PDB file of C-alpha atoms in Angstrom:
ATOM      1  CA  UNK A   1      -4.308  -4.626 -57.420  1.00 46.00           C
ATOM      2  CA  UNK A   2      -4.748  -7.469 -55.164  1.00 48.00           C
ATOM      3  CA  UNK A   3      -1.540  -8.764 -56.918  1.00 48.00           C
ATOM      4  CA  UNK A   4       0.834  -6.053 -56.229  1.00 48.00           C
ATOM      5  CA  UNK A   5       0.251  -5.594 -52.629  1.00 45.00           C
ATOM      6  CA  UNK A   6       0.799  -9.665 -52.393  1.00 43.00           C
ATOM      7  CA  UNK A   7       4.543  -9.020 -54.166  1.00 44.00           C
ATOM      8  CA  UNK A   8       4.936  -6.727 -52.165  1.00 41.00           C
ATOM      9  CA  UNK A   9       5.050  -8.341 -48.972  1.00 43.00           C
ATOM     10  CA  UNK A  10       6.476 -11.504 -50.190  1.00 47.00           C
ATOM     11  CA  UNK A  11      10.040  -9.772 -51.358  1.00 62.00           C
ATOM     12  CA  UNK A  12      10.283  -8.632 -47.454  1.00 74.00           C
ATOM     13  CA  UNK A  13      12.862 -11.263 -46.159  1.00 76.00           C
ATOM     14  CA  UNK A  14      12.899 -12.822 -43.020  1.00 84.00           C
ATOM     15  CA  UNK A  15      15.172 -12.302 -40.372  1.00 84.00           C
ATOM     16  CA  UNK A  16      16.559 -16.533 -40.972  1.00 85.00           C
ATOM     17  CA  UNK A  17      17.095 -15.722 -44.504  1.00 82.00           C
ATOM     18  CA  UNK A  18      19.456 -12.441 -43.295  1.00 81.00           C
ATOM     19  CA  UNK A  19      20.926 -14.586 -40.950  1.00 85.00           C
ATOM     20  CA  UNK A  20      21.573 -17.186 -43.364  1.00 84.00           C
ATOM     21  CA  UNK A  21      22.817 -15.336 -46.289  1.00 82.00           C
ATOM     22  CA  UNK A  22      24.907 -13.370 -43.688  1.00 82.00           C
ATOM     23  CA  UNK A  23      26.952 -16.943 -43.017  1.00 85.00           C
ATOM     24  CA  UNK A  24      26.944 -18.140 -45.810  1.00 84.00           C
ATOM     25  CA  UNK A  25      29.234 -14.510 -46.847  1.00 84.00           C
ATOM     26  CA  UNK A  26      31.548 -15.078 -43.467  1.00 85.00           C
ATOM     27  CA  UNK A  27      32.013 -19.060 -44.168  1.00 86.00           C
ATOM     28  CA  UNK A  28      32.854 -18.688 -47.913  1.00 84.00           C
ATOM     29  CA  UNK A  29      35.224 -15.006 -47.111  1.00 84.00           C
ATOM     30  CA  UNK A  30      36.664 -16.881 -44.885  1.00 86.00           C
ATOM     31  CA  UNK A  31      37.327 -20.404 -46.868  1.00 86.00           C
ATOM     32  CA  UNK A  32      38.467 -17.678 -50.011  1.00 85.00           C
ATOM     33  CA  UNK A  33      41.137 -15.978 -47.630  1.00 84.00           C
ATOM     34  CA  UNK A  34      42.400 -19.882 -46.249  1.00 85.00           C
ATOM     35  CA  UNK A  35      42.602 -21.179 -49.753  1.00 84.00           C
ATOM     36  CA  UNK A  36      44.162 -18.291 -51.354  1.00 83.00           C
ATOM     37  CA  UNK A  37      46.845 -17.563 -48.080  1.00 84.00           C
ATOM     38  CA  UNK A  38      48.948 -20.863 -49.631  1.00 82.00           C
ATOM     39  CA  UNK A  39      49.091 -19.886 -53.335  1.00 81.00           C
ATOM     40  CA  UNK A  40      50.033 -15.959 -52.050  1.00 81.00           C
ATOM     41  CA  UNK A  41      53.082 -17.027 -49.549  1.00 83.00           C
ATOM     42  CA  UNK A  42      54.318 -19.540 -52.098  1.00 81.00           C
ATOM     43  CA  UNK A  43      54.088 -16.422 -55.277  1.00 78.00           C
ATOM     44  CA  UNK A  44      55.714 -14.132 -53.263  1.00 80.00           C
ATOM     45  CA  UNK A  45      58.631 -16.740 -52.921  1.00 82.00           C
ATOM     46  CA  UNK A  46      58.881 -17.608 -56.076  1.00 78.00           C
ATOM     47  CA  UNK A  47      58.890 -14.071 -57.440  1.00 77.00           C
ATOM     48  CA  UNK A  48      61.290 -13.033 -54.706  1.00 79.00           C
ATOM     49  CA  UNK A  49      63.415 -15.605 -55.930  1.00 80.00           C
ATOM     50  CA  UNK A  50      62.656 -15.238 -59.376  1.00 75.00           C
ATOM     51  CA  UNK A  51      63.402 -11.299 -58.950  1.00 76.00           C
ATOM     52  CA  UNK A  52      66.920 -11.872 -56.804  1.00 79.00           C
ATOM     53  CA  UNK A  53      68.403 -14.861 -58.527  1.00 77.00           C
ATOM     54  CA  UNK A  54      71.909 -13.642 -60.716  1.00 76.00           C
ATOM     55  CA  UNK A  55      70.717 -16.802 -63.344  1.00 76.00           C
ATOM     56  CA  UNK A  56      67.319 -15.846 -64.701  1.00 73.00           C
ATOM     57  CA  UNK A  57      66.657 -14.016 -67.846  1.00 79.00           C
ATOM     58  CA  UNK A  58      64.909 -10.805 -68.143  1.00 77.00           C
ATOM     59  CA  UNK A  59      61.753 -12.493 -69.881  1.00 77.00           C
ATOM     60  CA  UNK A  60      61.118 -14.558 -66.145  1.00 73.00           C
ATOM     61  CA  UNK A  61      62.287 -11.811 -63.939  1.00 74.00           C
ATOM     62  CA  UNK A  62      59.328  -9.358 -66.001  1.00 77.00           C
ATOM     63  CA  UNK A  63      56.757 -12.317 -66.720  1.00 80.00           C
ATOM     64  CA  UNK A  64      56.805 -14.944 -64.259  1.00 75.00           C
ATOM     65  CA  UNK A  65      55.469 -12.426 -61.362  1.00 78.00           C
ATOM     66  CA  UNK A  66      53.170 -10.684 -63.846  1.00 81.00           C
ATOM     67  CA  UNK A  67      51.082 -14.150 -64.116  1.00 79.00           C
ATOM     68  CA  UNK A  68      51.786 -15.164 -60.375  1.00 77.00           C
ATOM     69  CA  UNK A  69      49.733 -11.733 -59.618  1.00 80.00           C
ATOM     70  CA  UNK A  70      47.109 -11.746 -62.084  1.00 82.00           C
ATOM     71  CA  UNK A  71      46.728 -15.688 -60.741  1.00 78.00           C
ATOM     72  CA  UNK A  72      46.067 -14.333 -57.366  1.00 79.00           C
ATOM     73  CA  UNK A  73      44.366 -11.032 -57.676  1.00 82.00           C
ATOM     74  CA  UNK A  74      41.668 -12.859 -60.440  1.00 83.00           C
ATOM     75  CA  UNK A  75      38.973 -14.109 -57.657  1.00 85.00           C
ATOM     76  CA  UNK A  76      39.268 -10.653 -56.100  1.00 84.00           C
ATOM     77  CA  UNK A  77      38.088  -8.835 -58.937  1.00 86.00           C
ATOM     78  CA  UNK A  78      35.557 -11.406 -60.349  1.00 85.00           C
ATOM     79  CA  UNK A  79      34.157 -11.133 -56.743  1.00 85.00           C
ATOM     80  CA  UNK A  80      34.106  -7.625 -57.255  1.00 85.00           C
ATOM     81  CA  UNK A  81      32.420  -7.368 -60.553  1.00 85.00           C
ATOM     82  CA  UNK A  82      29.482  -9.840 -59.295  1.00 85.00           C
ATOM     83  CA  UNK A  83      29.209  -7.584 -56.109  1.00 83.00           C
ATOM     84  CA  UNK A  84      28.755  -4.608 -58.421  1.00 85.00           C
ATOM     85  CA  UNK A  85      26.552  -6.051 -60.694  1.00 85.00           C
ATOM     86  CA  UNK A  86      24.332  -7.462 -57.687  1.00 81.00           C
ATOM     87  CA  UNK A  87      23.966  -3.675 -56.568  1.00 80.00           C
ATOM     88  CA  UNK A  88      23.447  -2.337 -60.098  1.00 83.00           C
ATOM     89  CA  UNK A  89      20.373  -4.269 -59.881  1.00 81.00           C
ATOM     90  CA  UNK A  90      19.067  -3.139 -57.000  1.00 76.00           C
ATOM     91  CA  UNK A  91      19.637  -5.829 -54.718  1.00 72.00           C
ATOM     92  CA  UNK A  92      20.791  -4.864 -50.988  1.00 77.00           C
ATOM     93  CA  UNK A  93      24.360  -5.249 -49.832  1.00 77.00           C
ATOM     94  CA  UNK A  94      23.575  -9.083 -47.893  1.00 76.00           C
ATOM     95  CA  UNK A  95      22.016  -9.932 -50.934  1.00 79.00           C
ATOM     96  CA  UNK A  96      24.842  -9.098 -53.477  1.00 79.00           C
ATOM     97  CA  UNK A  97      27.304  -9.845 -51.282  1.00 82.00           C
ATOM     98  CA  UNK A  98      26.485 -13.859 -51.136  1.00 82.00           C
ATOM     99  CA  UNK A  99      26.936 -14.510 -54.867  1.00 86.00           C
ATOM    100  CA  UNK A 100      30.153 -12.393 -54.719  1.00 84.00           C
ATOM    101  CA  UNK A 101      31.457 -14.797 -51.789  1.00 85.00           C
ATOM    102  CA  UNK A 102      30.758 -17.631 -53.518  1.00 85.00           C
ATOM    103  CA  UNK A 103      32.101 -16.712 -56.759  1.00 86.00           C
ATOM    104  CA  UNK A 104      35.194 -15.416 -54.414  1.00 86.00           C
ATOM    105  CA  UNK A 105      35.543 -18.952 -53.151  1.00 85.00           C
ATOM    106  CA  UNK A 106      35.169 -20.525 -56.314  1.00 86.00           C
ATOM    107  CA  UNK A 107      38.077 -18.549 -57.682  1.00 85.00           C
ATOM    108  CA  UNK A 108      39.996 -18.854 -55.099  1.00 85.00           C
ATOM    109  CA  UNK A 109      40.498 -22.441 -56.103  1.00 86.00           C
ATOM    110  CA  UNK A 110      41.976 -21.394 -59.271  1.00 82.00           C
ATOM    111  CA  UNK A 111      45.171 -19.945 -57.886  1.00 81.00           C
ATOM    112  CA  UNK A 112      45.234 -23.532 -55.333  1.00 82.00           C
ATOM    113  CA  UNK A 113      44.832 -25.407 -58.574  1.00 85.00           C
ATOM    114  CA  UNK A 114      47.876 -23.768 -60.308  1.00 80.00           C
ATOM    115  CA  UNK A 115      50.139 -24.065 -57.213  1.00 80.00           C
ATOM    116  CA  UNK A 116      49.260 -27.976 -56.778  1.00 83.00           C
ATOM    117  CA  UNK A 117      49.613 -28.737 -60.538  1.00 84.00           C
ATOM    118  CA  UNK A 118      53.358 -26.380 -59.861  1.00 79.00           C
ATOM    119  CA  UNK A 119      54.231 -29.001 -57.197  1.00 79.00           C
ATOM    120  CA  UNK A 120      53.240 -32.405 -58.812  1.00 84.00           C
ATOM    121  CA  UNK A 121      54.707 -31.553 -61.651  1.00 82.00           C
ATOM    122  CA  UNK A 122      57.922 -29.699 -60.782  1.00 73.00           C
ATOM    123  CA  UNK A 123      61.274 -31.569 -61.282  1.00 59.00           C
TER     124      UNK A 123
END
């Protein structure tokens, strides 16, 4: 019995570790939404164009902005599904809510990645 009560008191966290994992969500939210502002603005051009330009086919006009969305909109929903997960589990919102910022910031590189590799490579 001694045990339990021990576990017990050691899963209480400490008001550092809120404060901790609570920046930790703000920094890495905040990094996500700077890295993916770039690949967004320059997708939206690029379908706009895409969408309004006489010379395109009807393949590009219907598929080009499909994958420009699903490049963008990817970290959001991996975020989500860790978030979930984290809750299913138990955890408490702070607590989920770190690994889904993280993973949020990861992903948001993704979209950065494709937009750099656009511009180095474009003719």
């Amino acid at each position: 019995m001694r045990n339990s009560e021990s576990t017990d008191v050691s899963q209480g966290r400490t008001r550092a570790e809120r404060l901790t994992e609570g920046v930790t969500v703000a920094v890495a939210s905040a990094l996500a939404v700077a890295l993916l502002t770039g690949p967004v603005l320059v997708f939206g051009a690029t379908t706009w164009k895409l969408l309004s330009d006489t010379g395109t086919t009807v393949f590009s006009q219907a598929v080009a902005p499909v994958i420009l969305l699903v490049l963008t909109t990817s970290p959001l929903v991996l975020a989500r599904s860790v978030y979930r997960s984290g809750r299913r589990r138990g955890g408490e919102r702070l607590t989920a809510a770190a690994p889904a910022a993280l993973t949020l910031l990861a992903g948001a590189v993704v979209p950065l990645a494709a937009l750099w590799l656009m511009l180095v490579y474009a003719n």
